[in-house]
Coordinates of C-alpha atoms in Angstrom, one line a residue:
M1 CA 137.4 81.3 110.4
R2 CA 136.5 84.3 109.5
D3 CA 140.0 86.4 110.0
N4 CA 141.9 83.5 108.3
I5 CA 139.5 84.3 105.0
L6 CA 139.6 87.9 105.3
S7 CA 143.1 88.4 106.5
P8 CA 144.6 87.1 102.8
A9 CA 142.2 88.5 100.7
W10 CA 143.4 92.1 102.2
M11 CA 147.0 91.5 102.2
W12 CA 146.2 90.4 98.4
A13 CA 144.3 93.1 97.4
Q14 CA 146.6 95.7 99.1
M15 CA 149.4 94.0 96.9
H16 CA 147.8 94.5 93.5
H17 CA 146.1 97.4 91.5
P18 CA 143.0 98.1 91.9
E19 CA 141.7 97.1 88.5
S20 CA 143.2 93.9 89.2
V21 CA 140.9 93.7 92.3
A22 CA 138.2 95.2 90.5
I23 CA 138.4 92.4 88.0
V24 CA 138.6 89.3 90.6
I25 CA 135.9 90.8 92.5
T26 CA 133.3 91.1 89.4
V27 CA 134.4 87.4 88.0
L28 CA 133.4 86.1 91.4
A29 CA 130.3 87.9 92.3
L30 CA 128.0 85.6 90.7
P31 CA 129.5 82.5 91.9
V32 CA 129.6 83.4 95.6
F33 CA 126.1 84.6 95.6
A34 CA 124.8 81.3 93.8
L35 CA 127.0 79.0 96.3
G36 CA 125.9 81.3 99.1
T37 CA 121.9 80.7 98.0
R38 CA 122.7 77.0 97.6
L39 CA 124.0 76.7 101.0
A40 CA 120.9 78.8 102.7
L41 CA 118.7 76.7 100.6
F42 CA 120.1 73.0 102.0
V43 CA 120.2 74.1 105.8
L44 CA 117.2 75.7 105.7
P45 CA 114.2 72.6 106.6
P46 CA 111.6 72.9 103.3
G47 CA 108.2 74.6 104.0
N48 CA 110.3 76.9 106.7
V49 CA 109.0 80.7 106.0
W50 CA 112.5 82.2 105.5
Q51 CA 113.1 79.3 102.7
L52 CA 109.9 80.5 101.0
L53 CA 111.6 84.4 101.5
L54 CA 114.7 83.4 100.4
L55 CA 113.1 82.0 97.2
R56 CA 110.8 84.8 96.6
T57 CA 113.7 87.1 96.6
R58 CA 116.6 85.4 95.4
H59 CA 116.8 87.1 91.8
A60 CA 115.9 90.7 93.3
L61 CA 119.0 89.9 96.2
R62 CA 121.2 89.0 92.5
V63 CA 120.7 92.2 91.2
V64 CA 121.0 94.2 94.2
W65 CA 124.4 92.2 94.9
L66 CA 125.3 92.9 91.4
L67 CA 125.3 96.6 91.9
L68 CA 126.6 96.2 95.3
V69 CA 129.8 94.9 94.1
L70 CA 129.7 97.6 90.9
R71 CA 129.5 100.4 93.5
L72 CA 132.8 98.7 94.9
D73 CA 134.3 98.8 91.8
M74 CA 133.9 102.0 91.2
L75 CA 135.0 102.9 94.8
L76 CA 137.9 101.1 93.8
L77 CA 138.3 102.7 90.2
Y78 CA 137.4 106.3 91.3
Q79 CA 140.5 107.9 89.9
Q80 CA 139.4 106.7 86.3
V81 CA 135.6 107.1 86.7
A82 CA 135.4 110.2 88.6
A83 CA 134.7 112.6 85.9
W84 CA 131.8 110.4 84.9
A85 CA 129.1 111.7 87.0
W86 CA 126.2 110.4 84.7
A87 CA 127.6 106.8 85.9
F88 CA 127.6 107.3 89.6
T89 CA 123.8 108.8 89.2
A90 CA 122.7 106.0 87.1
R91 CA 124.0 103.2 89.3
R92 CA 122.1 105.1 92.4
L93 CA 118.9 105.1 89.9
V94 CA 119.5 101.6 89.3
L95 CA 120.0 100.7 93.0
I96 CA 116.8 102.6 94.3
A97 CA 114.8 100.5 92.0
A98 CA 116.4 97.2 92.9
L99 CA 115.8 97.9 96.1
S100 CA 112.6 98.8 95.8
W101 CA 111.9 95.6 93.5
L102 CA 113.4 93.9 96.7
A103 CA 111.3 95.0 99.2
M104 CA 108.1 94.5 97.1
R105 CA 109.3 90.7 96.7
V106 CA 109.8 90.4 100.8
V107 CA 106.2 91.8 101.6
Q108 CA 104.7 89.8 98.6
A109 CA 106.5 86.7 100.5
G110 CA 105.3 87.6 103.5
G111 CA 101.7 87.9 102.1
D112 CA 102.4 84.0 100.3
A113 CA 103.3 82.9 103.9
V114 CA 100.3 84.0 105.5
M115 CA 98.3 82.7 102.8
L116 CA 100.0 79.0 102.8
R117 CA 99.8 78.9 106.6
R118 CA 95.6 79.3 106.1
G119 CA 95.7 76.6 103.5
G120 CA 97.0 77.8 100.2
L121 CA 97.2 80.6 97.7
G122 CA 94.0 80.0 96.3
L123 CA 90.1 79.1 96.8
P124 CA 88.2 76.4 95.2
D125 CA 86.5 77.3 91.8
D126 CA 83.1 75.2 92.6
P127 CA 80.3 77.3 93.0
K128 CA 79.3 75.5 95.9
L129 CA 82.1 75.7 98.0
L130 CA 83.4 79.1 97.4
D131 CA 81.0 80.5 100.2
T132 CA 82.3 78.4 102.7
N133 CA 85.2 79.1 105.4
L134 CA 84.7 83.0 106.0
Q135 CA 87.8 83.0 108.2
A136 CA 90.1 81.5 106.0
R137 CA 88.9 84.0 102.9
G138 CA 89.2 87.0 105.5
T139 CA 93.1 86.0 106.2
L140 CA 93.2 85.6 102.4
T141 CA 91.5 89.2 101.6
R142 CA 93.7 91.1 104.2
A143 CA 96.9 89.5 103.3
R144 CA 96.3 90.1 99.2
V145 CA 95.0 94.0 99.9
L146 CA 98.2 94.8 102.2
T147 CA 100.4 93.2 100.1
R148 CA 99.5 95.2 97.3
V149 CA 98.9 98.2 99.3
V150 CA 102.3 98.4 100.7
S151 CA 103.8 97.4 97.6
L152 CA 102.1 100.4 95.8
L153 CA 103.8 102.8 98.7
I154 CA 107.0 100.9 98.4
V155 CA 106.5 102.3 94.4
L156 CA 105.5 105.6 95.5
V157 CA 108.7 106.0 98.2
G158 CA 111.1 104.3 95.5
L159 CA 109.9 107.1 93.1
S160 CA 110.2 110.0 95.1
L161 CA 113.6 108.7 96.3
A162 CA 114.9 108.4 92.8
L163 CA 113.5 112.3 91.6
M164 CA 115.3 113.2 94.6
S165 CA 118.9 111.7 93.4
I166 CA 118.9 113.7 90.3
P167 CA 120.5 116.8 90.9
G168 CA 118.3 118.7 88.1
V169 CA 115.1 117.8 89.5
R170 CA 116.0 117.8 92.7
Q171 CA 116.5 121.9 92.2
L172 CA 113.5 122.6 90.0
G173 CA 111.3 120.8 92.8
T174 CA 112.8 123.0 95.4
S175 CA 112.8 126.2 93.5
L176 CA 109.1 125.6 92.5
L177 CA 108.1 125.0 96.4
A178 CA 109.8 127.9 97.3
S179 CA 107.9 130.3 95.0
A180 CA 105.0 129.3 95.5
G181 CA 102.9 126.1 96.7
I182 CA 101.5 125.6 93.2
A183 CA 103.6 121.9 92.6
G184 CA 102.2 120.6 95.4
V185 CA 98.9 121.6 95.1
V186 CA 99.1 120.1 91.1
V187 CA 100.5 116.9 92.1
G188 CA 97.8 116.3 95.1
F189 CA 95.2 116.8 93.2
A190 CA 96.4 114.4 90.6
A191 CA 97.0 111.9 93.2
R192 CA 93.8 112.0 94.8
P193 CA 92.7 109.1 93.0
V194 CA 95.6 106.9 93.9
L195 CA 95.6 107.9 97.3
S196 CA 91.9 107.9 98.1
N197 CA 91.9 103.7 96.4
L198 CA 95.1 103.3 98.9
L199 CA 93.3 104.3 102.0
A200 CA 90.5 102.7 100.6
G201 CA 92.2 99.8 100.5
L202 CA 93.4 99.8 104.1
Q203 CA 90.3 100.2 105.2
I204 CA 88.8 97.5 103.6
A205 CA 91.7 95.2 104.6
V206 CA 90.9 95.9 108.3
T207 CA 86.9 96.3 108.5
E208 CA 86.4 93.7 105.6
P209 CA 83.2 95.1 104.0
I210 CA 84.1 93.0 101.2
R211 CA 86.4 89.5 101.0
I212 CA 87.6 87.2 98.5
N213 CA 84.8 85.2 97.1
D214 CA 82.3 87.2 98.6
V215 CA 78.7 87.1 96.8
L216 CA 77.7 90.4 96.6
I217 CA 74.7 92.2 94.6
V218 CA 76.5 95.4 92.8
Q219 CA 74.2 97.9 90.9
G220 CA 71.6 95.2 90.7
E221 CA 73.8 92.2 89.1
W222 CA 74.6 89.0 91.3
G223 CA 78.2 87.7 91.5
R224 CA 81.4 86.8 93.3
V225 CA 84.6 89.0 94.4
E226 CA 87.2 87.3 92.0
E227 CA 89.8 89.9 92.9
I228 CA 91.0 92.7 95.1
T229 CA 94.2 94.8 94.0
G230 CA 95.6 97.9 95.2
T231 CA 93.7 100.2 93.1
Y232 CA 90.1 97.9 92.0
V233 CA 88.3 95.2 92.8
V234 CA 87.2 92.5 90.1
F235 CA 83.3 91.6 90.4
R236 CA 82.6 88.3 88.4
I237 CA 78.9 88.1 87.4
W238 CA 77.1 85.3 87.3
D239 CA 77.3 84.8 83.6
D240 CA 81.2 85.2 83.6
R241 CA 81.2 89.2 83.1
R242 CA 83.9 91.2 84.9
L243 CA 82.7 94.4 86.2
I244 CA 85.6 96.2 87.8
L245 CA 85.2 98.9 90.4
P246 CA 87.5 101.2 92.0
L247 CA 88.2 100.3 96.0
Q248 CA 86.6 103.4 96.7
W249 CA 83.8 103.0 95.7
F250 CA 83.0 100.0 98.1
I251 CA 83.3 103.1 100.5
E252 CA 81.0 105.8 99.2
H253 CA 78.0 103.3 97.9
P254 CA 75.9 100.7 99.4
F255 CA 75.6 97.2 98.3
E256 CA 74.4 94.1 99.7
N257 CA 77.0 91.4 100.8
W258 CA 75.4 87.7 101.4
T259 CA 78.6 86.1 102.9
R260 CA 79.0 89.1 105.4
T261 CA 78.8 87.0 108.7
S262 CA 77.5 83.7 107.0
A263 CA 77.3 81.7 103.7
S264 CA 73.7 80.3 104.5
L265 CA 70.8 81.8 103.3
L266 CA 66.9 81.4 102.9
G267 CA 65.8 81.1 99.7
T268 CA 61.7 81.1 98.6
V269 CA 59.4 80.1 95.8
F270 CA 55.9 81.5 95.1
L271 CA 53.2 79.6 93.4
W272 CA 49.3 80.3 92.9
V273 CA 46.9 77.7 93.7
D274 CA 43.3 77.5 93.9
Y275 CA 40.9 78.1 97.1
S276 CA 39.9 74.6 97.4
M277 CA 43.3 73.8 97.8
P278 CA 44.2 71.9 101.2
I279 CA 47.5 73.7 102.7
E280 CA 48.9 70.3 104.5
P281 CA 49.9 68.1 101.8
L282 CA 52.1 70.8 100.0
R283 CA 53.9 70.9 103.6
T284 CA 54.3 67.3 103.8
E285 CA 55.6 67.3 100.2
L286 CA 58.1 70.0 100.6
K287 CA 59.8 68.4 103.6
R288 CA 59.8 64.7 101.5
T289 CA 61.2 66.7 98.3
C290 CA 63.8 68.9 100.7
A291 CA 64.9 65.4 102.7
A292 CA 65.9 64.3 99.5
D293 CA 67.4 66.9 98.0
P294 CA 71.3 67.1 98.5
D295 CA 71.7 71.0 98.8
W296 CA 69.3 71.8 101.7
D297 CA 71.1 71.9 105.1
G298 CA 68.1 71.0 107.3
R299 CA 67.3 74.3 108.8
H300 CA 63.8 75.0 107.1
A301 CA 61.0 74.1 104.9
I302 CA 58.2 76.1 105.8
V303 CA 54.7 76.3 103.6
H304 CA 52.8 79.6 104.2
V305 CA 49.7 81.3 102.7
T306 CA 51.2 84.8 102.1
D307 CA 48.8 86.7 99.7
T308 CA 45.0 86.1 98.0
N309 CA 43.5 87.8 95.2
E310 CA 40.1 87.3 93.6
A311 CA 40.8 84.1 91.9
A312 CA 43.9 82.4 93.6
L313 CA 46.0 81.5 97.0
Q314 CA 49.7 82.9 96.7
V315 CA 51.8 79.7 99.0
R316 CA 55.4 80.6 99.9
F317 CA 57.6 77.9 100.1
L318 CA 60.8 78.8 102.1
V319 CA 63.9 76.7 102.2
S320 CA 67.2 77.1 103.6
A321 CA 70.4 76.2 102.2
A322 CA 74.5 76.6 103.3
N323 CA 75.4 79.2 100.6
S324 CA 73.8 81.3 98.1
A325 CA 75.3 78.9 94.8
R326 CA 73.0 75.6 96.9
V327 CA 70.0 77.7 97.6
W328 CA 69.6 78.8 94.0
E329 CA 69.8 75.0 92.8
L330 CA 67.8 73.9 95.7
R331 CA 65.1 76.6 94.9
C332 CA 64.7 75.7 91.2
R333 CA 64.2 71.7 92.0
V334 CA 61.4 72.9 94.9
R335 CA 59.4 74.9 92.2
E336 CA 59.5 72.1 89.8
A337 CA 59.2 69.3 92.3
M338 CA 56.0 71.6 93.4
I339 CA 54.6 72.2 90.1
D340 CA 55.3 68.5 89.4
Y341 CA 53.2 67.5 92.4
M342 CA 50.1 69.8 91.7
Q343 CA 49.7 68.5 88.5
R344 CA 49.8 65.1 89.7
E345 CA 48.4 64.7 92.2
W346 CA 46.4 68.0 92.5
P347 CA 45.6 69.3 88.8
E348 CA 41.7 70.6 89.6
H349 CA 42.9 72.7 92.1
L350 CA 45.3 74.4 89.7
P351 CA 44.5 78.6 89.3
R352 CA 41.5 79.1 87.2
R353 CA 39.0 81.6 85.9
R354 CA 35.5 81.1 86.9
V355 CA 32.6 82.4 85.0
Q356 CA 28.9 82.0 86.7
W357 CA 26.2 82.4 84.3
D358 CA 22.7 84.1 86.5
D359 CA 19.9 81.9 84.2
G360 CA 17.2 83.9 85.9
A361 CA 19.2 87.7 84.3
D362 CA 16.9 89.2 82.2
R363 CA 18.7 88.7 78.4
S364 CA 16.1 90.9 76.4
S365 CA 17.7 93.5 74.6
P366 CA 16.3 97.4 75.0
S367 CA 13.6 98.3 72.0
G368 CA 14.4 100.7 69.5
G369 CA 12.4 103.5 69.8

């Protein structure tokens, strides 16, 4: 069937002028591409990886297809455009840019396919759900970071190929490198932040010191990792401020990760009570309060006397919850409940100051001389 179509087309091209053939090819380029795309989408089953790849790359494919048709037209009309050296250089540059765009879209489509297989392209925005499903967040982080790192590499390679395809620039670079290594040193020094962040992104994707929606303490601020790009991390602080940090910062500086291996956490509440306060009623009340609280995970509800001073006892209430958002809410409610319990049932055992007067003490003032 292919020979039945190509043979008449070749015979027709041989019988007509190159200009006519170029016009026909140019006119048919877009309809042929649109028909081929629709047929491919019709044949591929819904939700298939190849269908996702085609949907993500069809615009870039259209541009590459038209540039290839333009290349064929220029070959057919070589005698007429041979003197237009700039046209060949411009077509080559545009084709490199289009192929780089297509490669980036393919990489991004691959990342999207991985994330969709894990349940979606995003995570819930409920603070009480952000710290769950560590495996899915790890996959999401690797897919996003590797996608952006590879996209950055494609841009760098495409830019290098574009510069090398310009005769003047290539000759200038060759002469500079032949005379001295100054150009390489300067370029290497200028690209050092980009390369360091690139390597840091690969290291973060492989070792996962941080992941999307991890809860961190960074520079004394509590927040979550909102986004990881190819060069920086967007850290969302609890009051909705954003702290932008380069990827290299997380490799060179220490920080706290509250969801590294598990999202569950322990929370503490401290109260000062009088020495005469019995501890067992506090244990009973804490267990009752936690049992009625939806954020308690059932692991820990413990009371300890952790410190004393000359005036009162320090009592620590240790509770547990599934993640940092829940443990914060649980701590606040436990603190309120225990204070209310003390004020209601044991008001006389709240911290107080004692003053003792010794009636037998000599209060006479010394007589003046």
